[in-house]
PDB file of C-alpha atoms in Angstrom:
ATOM      1  CA  MET A   1       2.544 116.949  63.209  1.00  0.00           C
ATOM      2  CA  ASP A   2      -0.832 116.181  64.005  1.00  0.00           C
ATOM      3  CA  HIS A   3      -0.450 116.412  68.188  1.00  0.00           C
ATOM      4  CA  LYS A   4      -3.741 117.857  69.066  1.00  0.00           C
ATOM      5  CA  CYS A   5      -3.998 119.807  72.346  1.00  0.00           C
ATOM      6  CA  THR A   6      -5.016 118.511  75.270  1.00  0.00           C
ATOM      7  CA  PHE A   7      -5.795 120.825  77.486  1.00  0.00           C
ATOM      8  CA  GLY A   8      -3.777 119.543  80.300  1.00  0.00           C
ATOM      9  CA  THR A   9      -5.006 115.686  80.617  1.00  0.00           C
ATOM     10  CA  ARG A  10      -2.016 113.131  80.068  1.00  0.00           C
ATOM     11  CA  PRO A  11      -2.142 110.611  77.305  1.00  0.00           C
ATOM     12  CA  ALA A  12      -3.090 106.991  78.445  1.00  0.00           C
ATOM     13  CA  ILE A  13      -0.379 104.897  79.751  1.00  0.00           C
ATOM     14  CA  ASP A  14       0.212 101.809  78.664  1.00  0.00           C
ATOM     15  CA  ILE A  15      -0.182  99.114  81.332  1.00  0.00           C
ATOM     16  CA  HIS A  16       2.714  96.947  80.311  1.00  0.00           C
ATOM     17  CA  MET A  17       5.347  99.456  80.026  1.00  0.00           C
ATOM     18  CA  LEU A  18       4.264 100.539  83.743  1.00  0.00           C
ATOM     19  CA  ASN A  19       4.213  97.072  84.903  1.00  0.00           C
ATOM     20  CA  GLU A  20       7.712  96.531  83.719  1.00  0.00           C
ATOM     21  CA  ILE A  21       9.094  99.797  85.545  1.00  0.00           C
ATOM     22  CA  ILE A  22       7.538  98.953  88.627  1.00  0.00           C
ATOM     23  CA  PHE A  23       9.313  95.185  88.266  1.00  0.00           C
ATOM     24  CA  ARG A  24      12.342  96.320  87.591  1.00  0.00           C
ATOM     25  CA  GLU A  25      12.707  98.847  90.798  1.00  0.00           C
ATOM     26  CA  VAL A  26      11.444  96.046  93.265  1.00  0.00           C
ATOM     27  CA  LYS A  27      14.031  93.594  92.028  1.00  0.00           C
ATOM     28  CA  HIS A  28      16.019  94.847  93.653  1.00  0.00           C
ATOM     29  CA  PHE A  29      14.725  95.312  96.621  1.00  0.00           C
ATOM     30  CA  ARG A  30      14.363  92.805  99.795  1.00  0.00           C
ATOM     31  CA  ASN A  31      11.946  93.354 102.998  1.00  0.00           C
ATOM     32  CA  TYR A  32      13.737  91.990 106.283  1.00  0.00           C
ATOM     33  CA  LYS A  33      10.744  91.698 109.078  1.00  0.00           C
ATOM     34  CA  ILE A  34      13.349  91.253 111.408  1.00  0.00           C
ATOM     35  CA  TYR A  35      17.135  92.192 112.114  1.00  0.00           C
ATOM     36  CA  ARG A  36      19.540  90.602 114.301  1.00  0.00           C
ATOM     37  CA  PRO A  37      22.661  92.149 114.964  1.00  0.00           C
ATOM     38  CA  ASN A  38      25.218  89.633 114.866  1.00  0.00           C
ATOM     39  CA  PHE A  39      27.942  91.165 117.802  1.00  0.00           C
ATOM     40  CA  GLY A  40      30.095  87.886 116.827  1.00  0.00           C
ATOM     41  CA  ALA A  41      31.443  89.392 113.735  1.00  0.00           C
ATOM     42  CA  ILE A  42      34.374  91.488 113.486  1.00  0.00           C
ATOM     43  CA  PRO A  43      34.041  94.791 112.316  1.00  0.00           C
ATOM     44  CA  VAL A  44      35.516  95.422 108.461  1.00  0.00           C
ATOM     45  CA  SER A  45      37.762  97.789 109.785  1.00  0.00           C
ATOM     46  CA  THR A  46      38.139  99.427 113.118  1.00  0.00           C
ATOM     47  CA  LYS A  47      37.582 103.443 113.902  1.00  0.00           C
ATOM     48  CA  PHE A  48      40.638 104.652 115.655  1.00  0.00           C
ATOM     49  CA  TYR A  49      38.466 107.014 118.103  1.00  0.00           C
ATOM     50  CA  ALA A  50      36.505 104.034 119.230  1.00  0.00           C
ATOM     51  CA  ARG A  51      37.659 103.459 123.033  1.00  0.00           C
ATOM     52  CA  HIS A  52      36.947  99.215 122.299  1.00  0.00           C
ATOM     53  CA  ASP A  53      39.830  99.305 119.387  1.00  0.00           C
ATOM     54  CA  GLN A  54      42.563 101.204 121.675  1.00  0.00           C
ATOM     55  CA  ILE A  55      42.617  99.165 124.789  1.00  0.00           C
ATOM     56  CA  GLN A  56      46.385  98.720 125.694  1.00  0.00           C
ATOM     57  CA  ASP A  57      48.068  97.835 129.360  1.00  0.00           C
ATOM     58  CA  GLU A  58      49.933 100.957 130.857  1.00  0.00           C
ATOM     59  CA  SER A  59      52.620 101.174 132.598  1.00  0.00           C
ATOM     60  CA  PRO A  60      53.030 102.471 136.279  1.00  0.00           C
ATOM     61  CA  GLU A  61      55.273 104.669 135.190  1.00  0.00           C
ATOM     62  CA  GLN A  62      52.477 106.006 132.329  1.00  0.00           C
ATOM     63  CA  THR A  63      49.757 105.790 135.292  1.00  0.00           C
ATOM     64  CA  GLN A  64      51.774 108.479 136.973  1.00  0.00           C
ATOM     65  CA  GLN A  65      52.487 110.637 134.519  1.00  0.00           C
ATOM     66  CA  VAL A  66      48.947 110.746 133.272  1.00  0.00           C
ATOM     67  CA  GLU A  67      47.690 111.195 137.092  1.00  0.00           C
ATOM     68  CA  SER A  68      49.955 113.996 137.819  1.00  0.00           C
ATOM     69  CA  TYR A  69      49.566 116.049 134.437  1.00  0.00           C
ATOM     70  CA  GLY A  70      45.744 115.976 135.593  1.00  0.00           C
ATOM     71  CA  GLN A  71      46.778 117.327 139.248  1.00  0.00           C
ATOM     72  CA  ARG A  72      48.976 120.106 136.683  1.00  0.00           C
ATOM     73  CA  VAL A  73      46.113 121.064 134.688  1.00  0.00           C
ATOM     74  CA  ALA A  74      43.347 121.078 138.073  1.00  0.00           C
ATOM     75  CA  GLN A  75      45.743 123.803 139.526  1.00  0.00           C
ATOM     76  CA  SER A  76      46.739 125.877 137.138  1.00  0.00           C
ATOM     77  CA  ARG A  77      42.513 126.139 136.601  1.00  0.00           C
ATOM     78  CA  ALA A  78      42.331 126.838 140.169  1.00  0.00           C
ATOM     79  CA  GLN A  79      44.776 129.850 140.026  1.00  0.00           C
ATOM     80  CA  GLY A  80      43.221 132.956 139.132  1.00  0.00           C
ATOM     81  CA  PRO A  81      44.613 135.619 136.510  1.00  0.00           C
ATOM     82  CA  LYS A  82      46.036 137.550 138.652  1.00  0.00           C
ATOM     83  CA  ASN A  83      48.979 134.857 139.318  1.00  0.00           C
ATOM     84  CA  MET A  84      49.290 134.290 136.070  1.00  0.00           C
ATOM     85  CA  TYR A  85      49.629 137.842 134.725  1.00  0.00           C
ATOM     86  CA  ALA A  86      52.057 140.661 136.613  1.00  0.00           C
ATOM     87  CA  SER A  87      49.486 143.419 135.313  1.00  0.00           C
ATOM     88  CA  PRO A  88      45.856 143.259 134.206  1.00  0.00           C
ATOM     89  CA  ALA A  89      45.625 141.540 130.323  1.00  0.00           C
ATOM     90  CA  THR A  90      42.816 143.011 129.011  1.00  0.00           C
ATOM     91  CA  GLU A  91      40.691 146.050 129.614  1.00  0.00           C
ATOM     92  CA  ALA A  92      38.285 143.792 131.244  1.00  0.00           C
ATOM     93  CA  MET A  93      40.355 142.811 133.857  1.00  0.00           C
ATOM     94  CA  VAL A  94      41.580 146.345 135.049  1.00  0.00           C
ATOM     95  CA  TYR A  95      37.750 146.523 136.883  1.00  0.00           C
ATOM     96  CA  GLY A  96      38.892 144.010 139.622  1.00  0.00           C
ATOM     97  CA  TRP A  97      42.116 144.060 139.336  1.00  0.00           C
ATOM     98  CA  TYR A  98      43.446 147.022 141.686  1.00  0.00           C
ATOM     99  CA  ASP A  99      40.956 145.759 144.451  1.00  0.00           C
ATOM    100  CA  THR A 100      42.376 148.423 147.319  1.00  0.00           C
ATOM    101  CA  PRO A 101      41.795 151.865 146.777  1.00  0.00           C
ATOM    102  CA  LEU A 102      45.064 154.156 146.347  1.00  0.00           C
ATOM    103  CA  VAL A 103      44.180 156.337 149.310  1.00  0.00           C
ATOM    104  CA  PRO A 104      42.362 154.598 151.875  1.00  0.00           C
ATOM    105  CA  PHE A 105      39.194 156.354 152.934  1.00  0.00           C
ATOM    106  CA  ASN A 106      36.566 156.346 155.900  1.00  0.00           C
ATOM    107  CA  ARG A 107      32.690 156.043 154.514  1.00  0.00           C
ATOM    108  CA  ASN A 108      31.473 157.745 157.249  1.00  0.00           C
ATOM    109  CA  ASP A 109      33.251 160.840 155.752  1.00  0.00           C
ATOM    110  CA  LYS A 110      30.276 162.573 154.222  1.00  0.00           C
ATOM    111  CA  ARG A 111      32.551 164.818 152.146  1.00  0.00           C
ATOM    112  CA  PHE A 112      34.515 162.259 150.249  1.00  0.00           C
ATOM    113  CA  TYR A 113      32.084 159.324 150.250  1.00  0.00           C
ATOM    114  CA  PHE A 114      28.626 160.097 149.418  1.00  0.00           C
ATOM    115  CA  PRO A 115      26.778 157.322 147.499  1.00  0.00           C
ATOM    116  CA  LYS A 116      23.437 158.372 145.677  1.00  0.00           C
ATOM    117  CA  ARG A 117      20.782 156.573 148.280  1.00  0.00           C
ATOM    118  CA  GLU A 118      17.772 156.384 145.758  1.00  0.00           C
ATOM    119  CA  SER A 119      17.582 156.986 142.227  1.00  0.00           C
ATOM    120  CA  SER A 120      14.977 156.966 139.010  1.00  0.00           C
ATOM    121  CA  HIS A 121      16.120 153.461 137.944  1.00  0.00           C
ATOM    122  CA  THR A 122      15.658 151.946 142.088  1.00  0.00           C
ATOM    123  CA  LYS A 123      12.456 153.843 142.636  1.00  0.00           C
ATOM    124  CA  VAL A 124      11.009 152.374 139.215  1.00  0.00           C
ATOM    125  CA  GLU A 125      12.113 148.925 141.106  1.00  0.00           C
ATOM    126  CA  ILE A 126      11.052 148.866 144.402  1.00  0.00           C
ATOM    127  CA  ILE A 127       7.394 150.252 142.674  1.00  0.00           C
ATOM    128  CA  ILE A 128       7.333 146.894 140.729  1.00  0.00           C
ATOM    129  CA  LEU A 129       8.606 144.297 143.104  1.00  0.00           C
ATOM    130  CA  MET A 130       6.003 146.005 145.796  1.00  0.00           C
ATOM    131  CA  SER A 131       3.314 145.082 143.316  1.00  0.00           C
ATOM    132  CA  ASN A 132       4.772 141.492 142.794  1.00  0.00           C
ATOM    133  CA  PRO A 133       6.556 140.578 145.169  1.00  0.00           C
ATOM    134  CA  PRO A 134       8.578 137.625 144.397  1.00  0.00           C
ATOM    135  CA  GLY A 135       7.040 134.607 146.877  1.00  0.00           C
ATOM    136  CA  ALA A 136       3.590 135.703 146.764  1.00  0.00           C
ATOM    137  CA  LYS A 137       1.144 133.206 144.361  1.00  0.00           C
ATOM    138  CA  PRO A 138      -0.514 135.415 141.587  1.00  0.00           C
ATOM    139  CA  LYS A 139      -3.853 136.526 142.239  1.00  0.00           C
ATOM    140  CA  ALA A 140      -6.501 134.134 140.918  1.00  0.00           C
ATOM    141  CA  PRO A 141      -9.195 136.185 138.217  1.00  0.00           C
ATOM    142  CA  PRO A 142     -12.560 137.339 139.503  1.00  0.00           C
ATOM    143  CA  PRO A 143     -15.230 135.358 138.336  1.00  0.00           C
ATOM    144  CA  PRO A 144     -17.049 136.535 135.157  1.00  0.00           C
ATOM    145  CA  ALA A 145     -20.126 138.738 136.215  1.00  0.00           C
ATOM    146  CA  PRO A 146     -23.130 137.091 135.044  1.00  0.00           C
ATOM    147  CA  LYS A 147     -24.617 137.936 131.374  1.00  0.00           C
ATOM    148  CA  GLU A 148     -28.406 138.730 131.634  1.00  0.00           C
ATOM    149  CA  LYS A 149     -30.329 137.512 128.448  1.00  0.00           C
ATOM    150  CA  LYS A 150     -31.364 139.369 125.640  1.00  0.00           C
ATOM    151  CA  GLY A 151     -34.965 139.693 125.549  1.00  0.00           C
ATOM    152  CA  LYS A 152     -38.078 139.387 127.248  1.00  0.00           C
ATOM    153  CA  SER A 153     -37.389 141.219 130.921  1.00  0.00           C
ATOM    154  CA  LYS A 154     -40.449 141.334 133.771  1.00  0.00           C
TER     155      LYS A 154
END
């Protein structure tokens, strides 16, 4: 074995071998410049999910069945969970399920009804809203101050 170290350089390529490789690769390629679809051709296989392959005439009974089914679905969607269940099915439903209090109370009676007027969170929110009102236009930044030239001053 008298192979010498080439330090990363490749041996020379035989031009005839390269031409033969390129010829065999390109032999089966054909470049079409213009492609026109043939809309009159029938596809090899039909698609079971394609609507144009499934067109059938419906009888009036089938049409009426489909319409009544659509109405029943819309009616069941319009009902809320209170119409579907006798009691809350999940813990999240409990919060909105009972909308009337067990014991009626007067909101003007300060002994039983004392909501917080302010909290630290609402105070911060009010400060933010007052400094940035939602409908106000943003202020334009002030123009930059003129820079003084370095060097000789008169």
